[in-house]
Short mmCIF file of C-alpha atoms in Angstrom, two decimals:
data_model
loop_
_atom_site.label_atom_id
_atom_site.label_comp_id
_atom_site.label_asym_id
_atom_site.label_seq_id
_atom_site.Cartn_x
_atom_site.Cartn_y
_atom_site.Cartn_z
CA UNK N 264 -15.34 -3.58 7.20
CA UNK N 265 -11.28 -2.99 6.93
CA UNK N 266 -11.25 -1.65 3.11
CA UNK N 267 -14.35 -0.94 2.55
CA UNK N 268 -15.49 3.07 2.27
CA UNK N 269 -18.79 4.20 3.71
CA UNK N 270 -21.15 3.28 0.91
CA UNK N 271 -19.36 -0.43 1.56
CA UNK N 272 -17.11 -0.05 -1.64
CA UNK N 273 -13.69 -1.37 -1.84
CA UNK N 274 -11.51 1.11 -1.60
CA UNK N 275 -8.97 0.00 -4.53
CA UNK N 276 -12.05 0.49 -6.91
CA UNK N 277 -13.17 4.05 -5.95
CA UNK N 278 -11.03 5.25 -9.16
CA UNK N 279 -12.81 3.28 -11.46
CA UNK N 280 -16.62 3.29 -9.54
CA UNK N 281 -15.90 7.47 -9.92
CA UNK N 282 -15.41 7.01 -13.47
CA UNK N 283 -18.12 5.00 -14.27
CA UNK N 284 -20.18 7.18 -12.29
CA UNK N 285 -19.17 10.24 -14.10
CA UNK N 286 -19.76 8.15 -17.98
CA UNK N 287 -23.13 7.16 -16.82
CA UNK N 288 -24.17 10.75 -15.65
CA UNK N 289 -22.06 12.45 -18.93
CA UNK N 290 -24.56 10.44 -20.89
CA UNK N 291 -27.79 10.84 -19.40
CA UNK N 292 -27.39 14.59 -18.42
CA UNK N 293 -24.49 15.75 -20.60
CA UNK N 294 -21.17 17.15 -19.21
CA UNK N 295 -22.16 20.46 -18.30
CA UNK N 296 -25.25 19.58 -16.15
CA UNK N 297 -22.89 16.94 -14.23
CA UNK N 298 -21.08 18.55 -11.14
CA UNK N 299 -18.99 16.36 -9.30
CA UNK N 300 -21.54 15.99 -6.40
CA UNK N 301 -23.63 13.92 -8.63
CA UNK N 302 -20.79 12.17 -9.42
CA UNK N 303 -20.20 11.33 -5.96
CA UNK N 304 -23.76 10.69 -4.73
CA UNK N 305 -23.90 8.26 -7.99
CA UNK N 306 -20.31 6.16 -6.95
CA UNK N 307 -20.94 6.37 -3.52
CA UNK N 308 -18.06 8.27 -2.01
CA UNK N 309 -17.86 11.64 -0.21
CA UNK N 310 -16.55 14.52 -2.15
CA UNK N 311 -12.81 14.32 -0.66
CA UNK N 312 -12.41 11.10 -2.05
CA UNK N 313 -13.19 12.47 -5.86
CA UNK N 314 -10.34 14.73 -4.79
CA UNK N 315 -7.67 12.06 -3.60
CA UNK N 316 -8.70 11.01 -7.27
CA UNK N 317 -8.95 13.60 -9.39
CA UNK N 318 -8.11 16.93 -9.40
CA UNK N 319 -11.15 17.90 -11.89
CA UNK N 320 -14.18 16.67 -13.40
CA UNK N 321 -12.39 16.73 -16.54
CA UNK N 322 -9.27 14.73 -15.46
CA UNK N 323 -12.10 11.61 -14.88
CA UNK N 324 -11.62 11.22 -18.41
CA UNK N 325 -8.06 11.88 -19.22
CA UNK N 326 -6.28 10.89 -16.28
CA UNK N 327 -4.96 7.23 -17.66
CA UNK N 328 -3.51 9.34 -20.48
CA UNK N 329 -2.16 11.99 -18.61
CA UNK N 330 -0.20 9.58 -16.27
CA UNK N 331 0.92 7.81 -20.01
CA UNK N 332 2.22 11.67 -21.48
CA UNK N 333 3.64 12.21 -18.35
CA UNK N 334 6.25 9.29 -18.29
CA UNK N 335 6.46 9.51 -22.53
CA UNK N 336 7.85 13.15 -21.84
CA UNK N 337 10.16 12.09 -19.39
CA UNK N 338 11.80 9.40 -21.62
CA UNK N 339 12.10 11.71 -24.42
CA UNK N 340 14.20 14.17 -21.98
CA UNK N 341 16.00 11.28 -21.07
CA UNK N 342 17.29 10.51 -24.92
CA UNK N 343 19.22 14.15 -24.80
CA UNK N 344 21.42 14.67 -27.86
CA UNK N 345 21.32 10.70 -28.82
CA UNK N 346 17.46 11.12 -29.62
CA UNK N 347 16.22 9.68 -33.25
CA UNK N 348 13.61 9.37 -34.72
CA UNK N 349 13.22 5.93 -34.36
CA UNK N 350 13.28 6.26 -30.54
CA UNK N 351 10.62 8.87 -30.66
CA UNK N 352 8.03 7.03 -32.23
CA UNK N 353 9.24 3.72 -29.41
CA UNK N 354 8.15 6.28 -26.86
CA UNK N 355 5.16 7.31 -28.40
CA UNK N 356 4.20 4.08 -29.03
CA UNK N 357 4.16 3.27 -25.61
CA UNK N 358 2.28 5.71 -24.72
CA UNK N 359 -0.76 3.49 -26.47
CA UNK N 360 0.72 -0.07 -25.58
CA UNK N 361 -1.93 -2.00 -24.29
CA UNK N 362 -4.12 0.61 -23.80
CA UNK N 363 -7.86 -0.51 -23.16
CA UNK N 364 -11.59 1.21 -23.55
CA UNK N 365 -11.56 3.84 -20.57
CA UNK N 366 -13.59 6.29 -19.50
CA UNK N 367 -11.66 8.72 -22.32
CA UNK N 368 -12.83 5.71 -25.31
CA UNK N 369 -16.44 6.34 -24.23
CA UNK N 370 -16.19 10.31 -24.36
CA UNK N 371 -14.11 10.43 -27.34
CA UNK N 372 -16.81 7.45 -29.00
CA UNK N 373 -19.65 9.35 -27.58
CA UNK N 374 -18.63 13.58 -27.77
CA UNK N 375 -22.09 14.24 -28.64
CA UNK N 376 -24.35 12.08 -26.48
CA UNK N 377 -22.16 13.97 -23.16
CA UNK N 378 -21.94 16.75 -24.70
CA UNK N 379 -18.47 17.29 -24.54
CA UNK N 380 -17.12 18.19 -27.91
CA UNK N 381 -15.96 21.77 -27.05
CA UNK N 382 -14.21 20.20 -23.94
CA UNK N 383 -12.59 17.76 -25.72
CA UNK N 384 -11.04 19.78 -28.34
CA UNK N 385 -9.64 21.84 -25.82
CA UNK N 386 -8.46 19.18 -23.75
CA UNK N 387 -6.93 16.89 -26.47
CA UNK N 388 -5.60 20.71 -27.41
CA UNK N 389 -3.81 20.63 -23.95
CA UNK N 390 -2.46 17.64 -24.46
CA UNK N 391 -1.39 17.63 -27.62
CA UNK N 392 0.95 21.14 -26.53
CA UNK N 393 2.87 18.67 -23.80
CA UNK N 394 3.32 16.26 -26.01
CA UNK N 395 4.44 18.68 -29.21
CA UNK N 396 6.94 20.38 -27.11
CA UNK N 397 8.51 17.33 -25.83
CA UNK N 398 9.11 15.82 -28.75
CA UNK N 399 10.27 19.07 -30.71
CA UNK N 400 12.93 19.41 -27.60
CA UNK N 401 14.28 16.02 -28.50
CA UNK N 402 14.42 16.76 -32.17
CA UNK N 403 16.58 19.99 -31.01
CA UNK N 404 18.55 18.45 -28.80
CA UNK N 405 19.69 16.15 -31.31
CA UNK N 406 20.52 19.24 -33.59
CA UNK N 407 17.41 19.77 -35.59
CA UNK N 408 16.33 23.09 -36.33
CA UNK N 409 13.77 24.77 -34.25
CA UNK N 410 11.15 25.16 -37.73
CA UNK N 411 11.64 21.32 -38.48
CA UNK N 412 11.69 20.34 -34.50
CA UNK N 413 8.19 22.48 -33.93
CA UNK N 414 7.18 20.55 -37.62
CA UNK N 415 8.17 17.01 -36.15
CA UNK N 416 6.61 17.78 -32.74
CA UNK N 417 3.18 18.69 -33.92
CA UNK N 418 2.91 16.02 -36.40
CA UNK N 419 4.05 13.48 -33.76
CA UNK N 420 1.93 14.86 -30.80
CA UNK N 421 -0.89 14.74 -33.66
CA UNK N 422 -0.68 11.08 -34.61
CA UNK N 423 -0.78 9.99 -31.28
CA UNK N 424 -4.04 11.67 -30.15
CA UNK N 425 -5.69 11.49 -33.29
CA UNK N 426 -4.90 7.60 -32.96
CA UNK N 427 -6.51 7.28 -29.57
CA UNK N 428 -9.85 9.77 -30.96
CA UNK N 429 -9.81 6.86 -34.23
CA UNK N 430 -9.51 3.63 -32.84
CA UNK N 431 -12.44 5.02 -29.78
CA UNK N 432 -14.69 6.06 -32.61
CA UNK N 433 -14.50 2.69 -34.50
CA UNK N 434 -15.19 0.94 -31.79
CA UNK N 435 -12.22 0.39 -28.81
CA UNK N 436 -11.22 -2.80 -28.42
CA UNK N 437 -11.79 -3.97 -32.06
CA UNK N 438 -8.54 -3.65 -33.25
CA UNK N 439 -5.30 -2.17 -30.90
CA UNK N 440 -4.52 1.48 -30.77
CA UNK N 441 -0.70 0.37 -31.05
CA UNK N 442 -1.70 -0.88 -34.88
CA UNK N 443 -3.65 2.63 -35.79
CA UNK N 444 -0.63 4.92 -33.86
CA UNK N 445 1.66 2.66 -36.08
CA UNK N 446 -0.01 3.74 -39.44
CA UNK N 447 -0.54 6.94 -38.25
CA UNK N 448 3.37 7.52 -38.07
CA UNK N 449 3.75 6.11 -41.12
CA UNK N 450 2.26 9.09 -42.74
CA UNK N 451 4.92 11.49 -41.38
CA UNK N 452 7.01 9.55 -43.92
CA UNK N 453 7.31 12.77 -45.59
CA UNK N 454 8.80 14.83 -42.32
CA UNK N 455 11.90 12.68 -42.03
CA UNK N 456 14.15 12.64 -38.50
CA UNK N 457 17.00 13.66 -40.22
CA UNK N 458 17.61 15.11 -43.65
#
């Protein structure tokens, strides 16, 4: 029994039995009419250990991401006054690399079945501020402007998330979010790095 939780899980796949748990309930009862009780009862696992996981029923779906942001914004700190914009979009891109259907593909692909549009917006709203500022701070610390660094920010921050919503929609997993994040920045042709 070493390993196993109470319901006779392994341990090491609590995360992802949560997650499932919380899809399966999102789509049969929506979002709002899922508290994170049912989520438990459904995976199996005592209330704590949603906790040791997540720090919300939201973060079920967004915590791969989050965990992605989080090191993205500390590489673009770490570029200081030497950041371009070629090294930018490098860090954004990795934000996506090899990023797989998740419990996030399935809520973005299915908003309406869980009922989560209004959460999402205002999640991938949350998001999208983290990642906005951190790349407008490397665009000033390089020397940009604040007007063009807030510009570059927003458009960057925007390509990345409205990548991930995209390639869930058409289906994740049929082509790579890396390829649709990589036309998306080609559209910011028009808000250069550097003038």
């Amino acid at each position: 029994m070493v390993g196993e939780s109470r319901a006779g899980r392994p341990k090491v796949s609590s995360r992802e039995t949560l997650a499932e748990a919380a899809c399966e309930l999102f789509l049969e009862r929506g979002y709002d009419a899922t508290s994170v009780a049912d989520i438990t009862q459904r995976a199996g696992v005592s209330r704590s250990s949603f906790f040791n996981y997540f720090s919300s029923k939201s973060d079920v779906l967004w915590s791969g991401l989050d965990e992605r942001i989080g090191r993205a914004i500390d590489a673009l700190a770490a570029l200081g006054t030497e950041a371009a914009g070629d090294d930018v979009r490098g860090i954004l891109l990795l934000i996506v690399r090899d990023f797989t259907p998740d419990a996030l593909a399935l809520a973005l692909r299915n908003a309406a079945a869980m009922g989560l549009e209004g959460e999402l917006v205002r999640d991938t709203g949350l998001r999208h501020a983290r990642l906005s500022s951190a790349v407008a701070e490397a665009a000033r610390a390089s020397g940009i402007d604040v007007i063009r660094a807030d510009i570059l920010g927003a458009a960057h921050a925007a390509a990345v998330l409205s990548s991930l919503r995209v390639w869930a929609e058409q289906g994740a997993g049929q082509v790579s979010v890396e390829s649709v994040l990589r036309d998306a920045l080609g559209t910011i042709h028009d808000l250069p790095w550097a003038i």
